[in-house]
Amino acid sequence: MSDQWGQPQQSGDWAMPRDGVQPQPQAQQAMFAPPPVTDSGQFGAPQAQPQPQFQQGFPQQPYGAPQQSFGQQVPYGYPVQQQKQSNGFAVAGFILSLLPLLGLIFSILGLVRSGKVAGKGRVLSIVGLVLSIVFAVVYSLLIANVAKSATALDPGCTTAENRFATLDSQIQADSGNMNSLMGDLTSMQLALQASANQAVHDNVESKLQASSTDLQATIADLKALQAGTSTDSTKLSNDLQAFQTDGTALDTLCSSF
């Protein structure tokens, strides 16, 4: 097919239109064409992330996200710090071992506690228990030695003091009756003799025996004067003086520790 000038008419993509405008090839038209609009948005923009939906006041976790239990205080992925467990009973038992009774109590409680805290304080509890027993034995020996050396705890002293406390009030009540008074003095002399037999310390025994002898002599002097068989009042005075001297020495021994 030819135009009016005899030139063959072009056909296809490069054919010249009749209005004189050169048509572009289809490849060039596709290169300059705007990008297609997709479902992700205009011009290839990334699709927005889905927002969490709320149902009944609680956010819904996306599928595959780690679940978090309700009321959990620690963020997901962080280890939970466990509370440190200690054994205060073991420490108290070790410190209080100087006071054996308290040391034994707290050391035993420490041993029981150690079984609940993975054995913490077990060794310290055992040490406190042993020390409490040792101190208890030491204190017992010291008390026994003090009691042994203290004359105030001598059985002779304690027996004489208990007996004299009863006779003293009786003698005061019978001071107006000579016969009753003589009977009270005789009871006192027998109590002194019995106390001397029970004494443990030699010095306590000797003073109790001396006081008993002095009182016995005084009673004899009183009976002689009362019967009129003797008028020697000097002997009575000397015997009373000896009884007072030995009694004061005895009182000193029975008051010492």
PDB file of C-alpha atoms in Angstrom:
ATOM      1  CA  MET A   1       0.000   0.000   0.000  1.00  0.00           C
ATOM      2  CA  SER A   2       1.504   3.342  -0.990  1.00  0.00           C
ATOM      3  CA  ASP A   3       0.685   6.914  -0.160  1.00  0.00           C
ATOM      4  CA  GLN A   4       0.015   9.601  -2.591  1.00  0.00           C
ATOM      5  CA  TRP A   5       3.752  10.173  -3.247  1.00  0.00           C
ATOM      6  CA  GLY A   6       4.317   6.654  -4.152  1.00  0.00           C
ATOM      7  CA  GLN A   7       6.010   5.624  -0.924  1.00  0.00           C
ATOM      8  CA  PRO A   8       4.925   2.355   0.559  1.00  0.00           C
ATOM      9  CA  GLN A   9       2.857   2.778   3.744  1.00  0.00           C
ATOM     10  CA  GLN A  10       4.511   1.342   6.892  1.00  0.00           C
ATOM     11  CA  SER A  11       2.618  -1.021   8.989  1.00  0.00           C
ATOM     12  CA  GLY A  12       3.096  -2.479  12.516  1.00  0.00           C
ATOM     13  CA  ASP A  13       4.479  -0.736  15.604  1.00  0.00           C
ATOM     14  CA  TRP A  14       6.612   1.721  13.680  1.00  0.00           C
ATOM     15  CA  ALA A  15       3.925   2.782  11.288  1.00  0.00           C
ATOM     16  CA  MET A  16       3.539   6.503  11.027  1.00  0.00           C
ATOM     17  CA  PRO A  17       0.031   7.640  11.871  1.00  0.00           C
ATOM     18  CA  ARG A  18      -1.754   9.887   9.603  1.00  0.00           C
ATOM     19  CA  ASP A  19      -1.564  12.845  11.986  1.00  0.00           C
ATOM     20  CA  GLY A  20       2.230  12.860  11.739  1.00  0.00           C
ATOM     21  CA  VAL A  21       3.041  11.649  15.318  1.00  0.00           C
ATOM     22  CA  GLN A  22       5.628   8.918  15.553  1.00  0.00           C
ATOM     23  CA  PRO A  23       4.207   6.046  17.719  1.00  0.00           C
ATOM     24  CA  GLN A  24       6.389   4.574  20.448  1.00  0.00           C
ATOM     25  CA  PRO A  25       7.169   0.914  20.606  1.00  0.00           C
ATOM     26  CA  GLN A  26       5.297  -1.188  23.134  1.00  0.00           C
ATOM     27  CA  ALA A  27       8.534  -1.930  25.071  1.00  0.00           C
ATOM     28  CA  GLN A  28       9.206   1.756  25.521  1.00  0.00           C
ATOM     29  CA  GLN A  29       5.628   2.343  26.589  1.00  0.00           C
ATOM     30  CA  ALA A  30       5.963  -0.398  29.242  1.00  0.00           C
ATOM     31  CA  MET A  31       9.239   1.119  30.586  1.00  0.00           C
ATOM     32  CA  PHE A  32       7.719   4.524  31.177  1.00  0.00           C
ATOM     33  CA  ALA A  33       4.431   3.211  32.419  1.00  0.00           C
ATOM     34  CA  PRO A  34       3.620   3.879  36.191  1.00  0.00           C
ATOM     35  CA  PRO A  35       4.042   0.950  38.532  1.00  0.00           C
ATOM     36  CA  PRO A  36       0.960  -1.125  39.078  1.00  0.00           C
ATOM     37  CA  VAL A  37      -1.072  -0.712  42.182  1.00  0.00           C
ATOM     38  CA  THR A  38      -1.002  -3.851  44.336  1.00  0.00           C
ATOM     39  CA  ASP A  39      -2.828  -5.016  47.439  1.00  0.00           C
ATOM     40  CA  SER A  40       0.053  -3.810  49.606  1.00  0.00           C
ATOM     41  CA  GLY A  41      -0.685  -0.195  48.763  1.00  0.00           C
ATOM     42  CA  GLN A  42       0.081   2.264  46.059  1.00  0.00           C
ATOM     43  CA  PHE A  43       3.439   2.194  44.290  1.00  0.00           C
ATOM     44  CA  GLY A  44       4.710  -0.930  46.056  1.00  0.00           C
ATOM     45  CA  ALA A  45       4.530   0.480  49.640  1.00  0.00           C
ATOM     46  CA  PRO A  46       4.904  -2.195  52.348  1.00  0.00           C
ATOM     47  CA  GLN A  47       1.731  -3.462  53.863  1.00  0.00           C
ATOM     48  CA  ALA A  48       0.999  -2.136  57.387  1.00  0.00           C
ATOM     49  CA  GLN A  49       1.413  -4.568  60.237  1.00  0.00           C
ATOM     50  CA  PRO A  50      -1.838  -5.783  61.726  1.00  0.00           C
ATOM     51  CA  GLN A  51      -2.671  -4.181  65.022  1.00  0.00           C
ATOM     52  CA  PRO A  52      -3.541  -6.385  68.022  1.00  0.00           C
ATOM     53  CA  GLN A  53      -7.212  -6.785  68.528  1.00  0.00           C
ATOM     54  CA  PHE A  54      -8.818  -6.272  71.908  1.00  0.00           C
ATOM     55  CA  GLN A  55     -11.422  -8.594  73.230  1.00  0.00           C
ATOM     56  CA  GLN A  56     -13.130  -8.048  76.547  1.00  0.00           C
ATOM     57  CA  GLY A  57     -10.458  -5.569  77.722  1.00  0.00           C
ATOM     58  CA  PHE A  58      -7.426  -7.831  77.080  1.00  0.00           C
ATOM     59  CA  PRO A  59      -5.071  -7.543  74.087  1.00  0.00           C
ATOM     60  CA  GLN A  60      -4.928 -10.573  71.815  1.00  0.00           C
ATOM     61  CA  GLN A  61      -1.404 -11.798  71.056  1.00  0.00           C
ATOM     62  CA  PRO A  62      -0.558 -12.342  67.376  1.00  0.00           C
ATOM     63  CA  TYR A  63      -0.309 -15.892  66.248  1.00  0.00           C
ATOM     64  CA  GLY A  64       3.083 -17.382  67.089  1.00  0.00           C
ATOM     65  CA  ALA A  65       3.984 -14.681  69.663  1.00  0.00           C
ATOM     66  CA  PRO A  66       5.087 -15.885  73.137  1.00  0.00           C
ATOM     67  CA  GLN A  67       2.219 -16.041  75.548  1.00  0.00           C
ATOM     68  CA  GLN A  68       2.405 -14.144  78.859  1.00  0.00           C
ATOM     69  CA  SER A  69       0.405 -15.376  81.806  1.00  0.00           C
ATOM     70  CA  PHE A  70      -1.995 -13.022  83.491  1.00  0.00           C
ATOM     71  CA  GLY A  71      -0.504 -11.206  86.515  1.00  0.00           C
ATOM     72  CA  GLN A  72       3.121 -12.052  85.632  1.00  0.00           C
ATOM     73  CA  GLN A  73       5.380  -9.314  86.971  1.00  0.00           C
ATOM     74  CA  VAL A  74       8.663 -10.307  85.330  1.00  0.00           C
ATOM     75  CA  PRO A  75       9.028  -9.551  81.562  1.00  0.00           C
ATOM     76  CA  TYR A  76       9.172 -12.539  79.274  1.00  0.00           C
ATOM     77  CA  GLY A  77      12.684 -13.824  78.717  1.00  0.00           C
ATOM     78  CA  TYR A  78      14.193 -12.554  82.005  1.00  0.00           C
ATOM     79  CA  PRO A  79      15.074 -15.097  84.731  1.00  0.00           C
ATOM     80  CA  VAL A  80      13.092 -14.921  87.951  1.00  0.00           C
ATOM     81  CA  GLN A  81      15.335 -14.024  90.887  1.00  0.00           C
ATOM     82  CA  GLN A  82      14.779 -16.428  93.738  1.00  0.00           C
ATOM     83  CA  GLN A  83      14.816 -15.150  97.304  1.00  0.00           C
ATOM     84  CA  LYS A  84      18.013 -16.004  99.129  1.00  0.00           C
ATOM     85  CA  GLN A  85      17.442 -18.442 101.950  1.00  0.00           C
ATOM     86  CA  SER A  86      19.495 -18.213 105.126  1.00  0.00           C
ATOM     87  CA  ASN A  87      19.734 -19.993 108.479  1.00  0.00           C
ATOM     88  CA  GLY A  88      19.653 -17.451 111.284  1.00  0.00           C
ATOM     89  CA  PHE A  89      19.082 -20.138 113.911  1.00  0.00           C
ATOM     90  CA  ALA A  90      22.523 -21.607 113.209  1.00  0.00           C
ATOM     91  CA  VAL A  91      24.212 -18.230 113.682  1.00  0.00           C
ATOM     92  CA  ALA A  92      22.267 -17.558 116.891  1.00  0.00           C
ATOM     93  CA  GLY A  93      23.124 -21.012 118.265  1.00  0.00           C
ATOM     94  CA  PHE A  94      26.831 -20.455 117.627  1.00  0.00           C
ATOM     95  CA  ILE A  95      26.828 -17.006 119.272  1.00  0.00           C
ATOM     96  CA  LEU A  96      24.718 -18.104 122.257  1.00  0.00           C
ATOM     97  CA  SER A  97      26.836 -21.190 122.943  1.00  0.00           C
ATOM     98  CA  LEU A  98      28.295 -19.259 125.915  1.00  0.00           C
ATOM     99  CA  LEU A  99      24.808 -19.587 127.407  1.00  0.00           C
ATOM    100  CA  PRO A 100      24.482 -23.381 127.121  1.00  0.00           C
ATOM    101  CA  LEU A 101      20.697 -23.638 127.377  1.00  0.00           C
ATOM    102  CA  LEU A 102      19.968 -21.036 124.683  1.00  0.00           C
ATOM    103  CA  GLY A 103      22.842 -22.303 122.567  1.00  0.00           C
ATOM    104  CA  LEU A 104      21.444 -25.837 122.598  1.00  0.00           C
ATOM    105  CA  ILE A 105      17.951 -24.659 121.664  1.00  0.00           C
ATOM    106  CA  PHE A 106      19.006 -22.471 118.725  1.00  0.00           C
ATOM    107  CA  SER A 107      21.575 -24.983 117.472  1.00  0.00           C
ATOM    108  CA  ILE A 108      18.918 -27.697 117.333  1.00  0.00           C
ATOM    109  CA  LEU A 109      16.583 -25.319 115.500  1.00  0.00           C
ATOM    110  CA  GLY A 110      19.440 -24.545 113.108  1.00  0.00           C
ATOM    111  CA  LEU A 111      19.902 -28.238 112.330  1.00  0.00           C
ATOM    112  CA  VAL A 112      16.206 -28.581 111.576  1.00  0.00           C
ATOM    113  CA  ARG A 113      16.276 -25.454 109.425  1.00  0.00           C
ATOM    114  CA  SER A 114      19.324 -26.641 107.462  1.00  0.00           C
ATOM    115  CA  GLY A 115      17.295 -29.527 106.070  1.00  0.00           C
ATOM    116  CA  LYS A 116      14.888 -27.018 104.493  1.00  0.00           C
ATOM    117  CA  VAL A 117      17.496 -24.674 102.970  1.00  0.00           C
ATOM    118  CA  ALA A 118      19.740 -27.150 101.164  1.00  0.00           C
ATOM    119  CA  GLY A 119      22.010 -27.756 104.159  1.00  0.00           C
ATOM    120  CA  LYS A 120      22.905 -24.113 104.831  1.00  0.00           C
ATOM    121  CA  GLY A 121      24.114 -23.592 108.402  1.00  0.00           C
ATOM    122  CA  ARG A 122      24.399 -27.300 109.191  1.00  0.00           C
ATOM    123  CA  VAL A 123      28.095 -27.161 110.096  1.00  0.00           C
ATOM    124  CA  LEU A 124      27.627 -23.985 112.131  1.00  0.00           C
ATOM    125  CA  SER A 125      24.716 -25.586 114.006  1.00  0.00           C
ATOM    126  CA  ILE A 126      26.817 -28.632 114.868  1.00  0.00           C
ATOM    127  CA  VAL A 127      29.658 -26.405 116.111  1.00  0.00           C
ATOM    128  CA  GLY A 128      27.218 -24.400 118.240  1.00  0.00           C
ATOM    129  CA  LEU A 129      25.746 -27.613 119.637  1.00  0.00           C
ATOM    130  CA  VAL A 130      29.175 -28.968 120.615  1.00  0.00           C
ATOM    131  CA  LEU A 131      30.275 -25.671 122.175  1.00  0.00           C
ATOM    132  CA  SER A 132      27.052 -25.427 124.172  1.00  0.00           C
ATOM    133  CA  ILE A 133      27.626 -28.911 125.624  1.00  0.00           C
ATOM    134  CA  VAL A 134      31.281 -28.113 126.409  1.00  0.00           C
ATOM    135  CA  PHE A 135      30.404 -24.871 128.177  1.00  0.00           C
ATOM    136  CA  ALA A 136      27.644 -26.634 130.114  1.00  0.00           C
ATOM    137  CA  VAL A 137      30.136 -29.197 131.418  1.00  0.00           C
ATOM    138  CA  VAL A 138      32.690 -26.506 132.283  1.00  0.00           C
ATOM    139  CA  TYR A 139      30.128 -24.454 134.181  1.00  0.00           C
ATOM    140  CA  SER A 140      28.981 -27.517 136.089  1.00  0.00           C
ATOM    141  CA  LEU A 141      32.539 -28.299 137.164  1.00  0.00           C
ATOM    142  CA  LEU A 142      33.120 -24.720 138.267  1.00  0.00           C
ATOM    143  CA  ILE A 143      29.949 -24.692 140.338  1.00  0.00           C
ATOM    144  CA  ALA A 144      30.879 -28.000 141.898  1.00  0.00           C
ATOM    145  CA  ASN A 145      34.331 -26.698 142.819  1.00  0.00           C
ATOM    146  CA  VAL A 146      32.864 -23.516 144.292  1.00  0.00           C
ATOM    147  CA  ALA A 147      30.359 -25.511 146.291  1.00  0.00           C
ATOM    148  CA  LYS A 148      33.098 -27.788 147.490  1.00  0.00           C
ATOM    149  CA  SER A 149      35.373 -24.973 148.596  1.00  0.00           C
ATOM    150  CA  ALA A 150      32.653 -22.684 149.993  1.00  0.00           C
ATOM    151  CA  THR A 151      32.105 -23.288 153.690  1.00  0.00           C
ATOM    152  CA  ALA A 152      28.776 -21.478 153.546  1.00  0.00           C
ATOM    153  CA  LEU A 153      27.358 -24.466 151.636  1.00  0.00           C
ATOM    154  CA  ASP A 154      28.687 -26.985 154.110  1.00  0.00           C
ATOM    155  CA  PRO A 155      25.903 -29.298 155.346  1.00  0.00           C
ATOM    156  CA  GLY A 156      27.017 -28.662 158.938  1.00  0.00           C
ATOM    157  CA  CYS A 157      26.420 -24.931 158.539  1.00  0.00           C
ATOM    158  CA  THR A 158      23.049 -25.273 156.831  1.00  0.00           C
ATOM    159  CA  THR A 159      21.782 -27.757 159.456  1.00  0.00           C
ATOM    160  CA  ALA A 160      22.933 -25.576 162.378  1.00  0.00           C
ATOM    161  CA  GLU A 161      21.431 -22.413 160.905  1.00  0.00           C
ATOM    162  CA  ASN A 162      18.042 -24.036 160.308  1.00  0.00           C
ATOM    163  CA  ARG A 163      17.981 -25.429 163.819  1.00  0.00           C
ATOM    164  CA  PHE A 164      19.085 -22.189 165.465  1.00  0.00           C
ATOM    165  CA  ALA A 165      16.398 -20.203 163.613  1.00  0.00           C
ATOM    166  CA  THR A 166      13.761 -22.314 165.402  1.00  0.00           C
ATOM    167  CA  LEU A 167      15.453 -22.369 168.819  1.00  0.00           C
ATOM    168  CA  ASP A 168      16.126 -18.636 168.925  1.00  0.00           C
ATOM    169  CA  SER A 169      12.455 -17.739 169.041  1.00  0.00           C
ATOM    170  CA  GLN A 170      11.840 -20.540 171.526  1.00  0.00           C
ATOM    171  CA  ILE A 171      14.602 -19.315 173.883  1.00  0.00           C
ATOM    172  CA  GLN A 172      13.205 -15.785 173.843  1.00  0.00           C
ATOM    173  CA  ALA A 173       9.770 -17.124 174.708  1.00  0.00           C
ATOM    174  CA  ASP A 174      11.142 -19.243 177.602  1.00  0.00           C
ATOM    175  CA  SER A 175      13.511 -16.641 179.051  1.00  0.00           C
ATOM    176  CA  GLY A 176      11.312 -16.195 182.157  1.00  0.00           C
ATOM    177  CA  ASN A 177      11.181 -19.903 182.936  1.00  0.00           C
ATOM    178  CA  MET A 178      14.513 -21.359 184.040  1.00  0.00           C
ATOM    179  CA  ASN A 179      13.551 -24.984 183.519  1.00  0.00           C
ATOM    180  CA  SER A 180      12.213 -24.349 179.987  1.00  0.00           C
ATOM    181  CA  LEU A 181      15.280 -22.269 179.215  1.00  0.00           C
ATOM    182  CA  MET A 182      17.589 -25.083 180.288  1.00  0.00           C
ATOM    183  CA  GLY A 183      15.687 -27.458 178.014  1.00  0.00           C
ATOM    184  CA  ASP A 184      16.081 -25.067 175.065  1.00  0.00           C
ATOM    185  CA  LEU A 185      19.831 -24.732 175.654  1.00  0.00           C
ATOM    186  CA  THR A 186      20.186 -28.501 175.802  1.00  0.00           C
ATOM    187  CA  SER A 187      18.369 -28.821 172.462  1.00  0.00           C
ATOM    188  CA  MET A 188      20.763 -26.271 170.978  1.00  0.00           C
ATOM    189  CA  GLN A 189      23.802 -28.156 172.222  1.00  0.00           C
ATOM    190  CA  LEU A 190      22.534 -31.397 170.681  1.00  0.00           C
ATOM    191  CA  ALA A 191      21.872 -29.563 167.350  1.00  0.00           C
ATOM    192  CA  LEU A 192      25.473 -28.293 167.349  1.00  0.00           C
ATOM    193  CA  GLN A 193      26.791 -31.798 167.912  1.00  0.00           C
ATOM    194  CA  ALA A 194      24.622 -33.238 165.102  1.00  0.00           C
ATOM    195  CA  SER A 195      25.748 -30.476 162.741  1.00  0.00           C
ATOM    196  CA  ALA A 196      29.402 -31.205 163.517  1.00  0.00           C
ATOM    197  CA  ASN A 197      28.848 -34.822 162.526  1.00  0.00           C
ATOM    198  CA  GLN A 198      27.447 -33.696 159.159  1.00  0.00           C
ATOM    199  CA  ALA A 199      30.179 -31.148 158.394  1.00  0.00           C
ATOM    200  CA  VAL A 200      32.412 -31.657 155.352  1.00  0.00           C
ATOM    201  CA  HIS A 201      35.097 -29.034 155.995  1.00  0.00           C
ATOM    202  CA  ASP A 202      37.444 -29.659 158.900  1.00  0.00           C
ATOM    203  CA  ASN A 203      37.413 -26.053 160.112  1.00  0.00           C
ATOM    204  CA  VAL A 204      33.602 -26.025 160.150  1.00  0.00           C
ATOM    205  CA  GLU A 205      33.510 -29.297 162.033  1.00  0.00           C
ATOM    206  CA  SER A 206      36.032 -28.099 164.637  1.00  0.00           C
ATOM    207  CA  LYS A 207      34.133 -24.863 165.305  1.00  0.00           C
ATOM    208  CA  LEU A 208      30.826 -26.666 165.566  1.00  0.00           C
ATOM    209  CA  GLN A 209      32.360 -29.148 167.982  1.00  0.00           C
ATOM    210  CA  ALA A 210      33.950 -26.343 170.042  1.00  0.00           C
ATOM    211  CA  SER A 211      30.664 -24.422 170.223  1.00  0.00           C
ATOM    212  CA  SER A 212      28.862 -27.584 171.339  1.00  0.00           C
ATOM    213  CA  THR A 213      31.468 -28.180 174.094  1.00  0.00           C
ATOM    214  CA  ASP A 214      31.278 -24.565 175.304  1.00  0.00           C
ATOM    215  CA  LEU A 215      27.478 -24.650 175.453  1.00  0.00           C
ATOM    216  CA  GLN A 216      27.546 -27.965 177.287  1.00  0.00           C
ATOM    217  CA  ALA A 217      29.890 -26.501 179.902  1.00  0.00           C
ATOM    218  CA  THR A 218      27.681 -23.440 180.261  1.00  0.00           C
ATOM    219  CA  ILE A 219      24.615 -25.602 180.852  1.00  0.00           C
ATOM    220  CA  ALA A 220      26.486 -27.547 183.528  1.00  0.00           C
ATOM    221  CA  ASP A 221      27.503 -24.307 185.294  1.00  0.00           C
ATOM    222  CA  LEU A 222      23.909 -23.089 185.264  1.00  0.00           C
ATOM    223  CA  LYS A 223      22.601 -26.322 186.684  1.00  0.00           C
ATOM    224  CA  ALA A 224      25.244 -26.236 189.462  1.00  0.00           C
ATOM    225  CA  LEU A 225      24.365 -22.698 190.406  1.00  0.00           C
ATOM    226  CA  GLN A 226      20.673 -23.518 190.310  1.00  0.00           C
ATOM    227  CA  ALA A 227      21.120 -26.572 192.532  1.00  0.00           C
ATOM    228  CA  GLY A 228      23.416 -24.628 194.914  1.00  0.00           C
ATOM    229  CA  THR A 229      26.256 -27.083 194.595  1.00  0.00           C
ATOM    230  CA  SER A 230      28.596 -24.390 193.298  1.00  0.00           C
ATOM    231  CA  THR A 231      28.983 -20.685 193.853  1.00  0.00           C
ATOM    232  CA  ASP A 232      31.775 -20.200 191.270  1.00  0.00           C
ATOM    233  CA  SER A 233      30.271 -17.700 188.845  1.00  0.00           C
ATOM    234  CA  THR A 234      33.655 -17.022 187.260  1.00  0.00           C
ATOM    235  CA  LYS A 235      33.640 -20.404 185.526  1.00  0.00           C
ATOM    236  CA  LEU A 236      30.186 -19.680 184.115  1.00  0.00           C
ATOM    237  CA  SER A 237      31.416 -16.332 182.800  1.00  0.00           C
ATOM    238  CA  ASN A 238      34.454 -17.927 181.174  1.00  0.00           C
ATOM    239  CA  ASP A 239      32.386 -20.651 179.548  1.00  0.00           C
ATOM    240  CA  LEU A 240      29.930 -18.103 178.188  1.00  0.00           C
ATOM    241  CA  GLN A 241      32.832 -16.045 176.800  1.00  0.00           C
ATOM    242  CA  ALA A 242      34.300 -19.100 175.053  1.00  0.00           C
ATOM    243  CA  PHE A 243      30.902 -19.984 173.617  1.00  0.00           C
ATOM    244  CA  GLN A 244      30.521 -16.469 172.213  1.00  0.00           C
ATOM    245  CA  THR A 245      34.010 -16.497 170.662  1.00  0.00           C
ATOM    246  CA  ASP A 246      33.575 -19.878 168.999  1.00  0.00           C
ATOM    247  CA  GLY A 247      30.081 -18.928 167.849  1.00  0.00           C
ATOM    248  CA  THR A 248      31.373 -15.778 166.122  1.00  0.00           C
ATOM    249  CA  ALA A 249      34.088 -17.798 164.336  1.00  0.00           C
ATOM    250  CA  LEU A 250      31.483 -20.351 163.294  1.00  0.00           C
ATOM    251  CA  ASP A 251      29.199 -17.629 161.952  1.00  0.00           C
ATOM    252  CA  THR A 252      32.096 -16.254 159.859  1.00  0.00           C
ATOM    253  CA  LEU A 253      32.800 -19.674 158.343  1.00  0.00           C
ATOM    254  CA  CYS A 254      29.188 -20.350 157.542  1.00  0.00           C
ATOM    255  CA  SER A 255      28.892 -16.996 155.740  1.00  0.00           C
ATOM    256  CA  SER A 256      31.957 -17.322 153.460  1.00  0.00           C
ATOM    257  CA  PHE A 257      32.004 -18.462 149.850  1.00  0.00           C
TER     258      PHE A 257
END
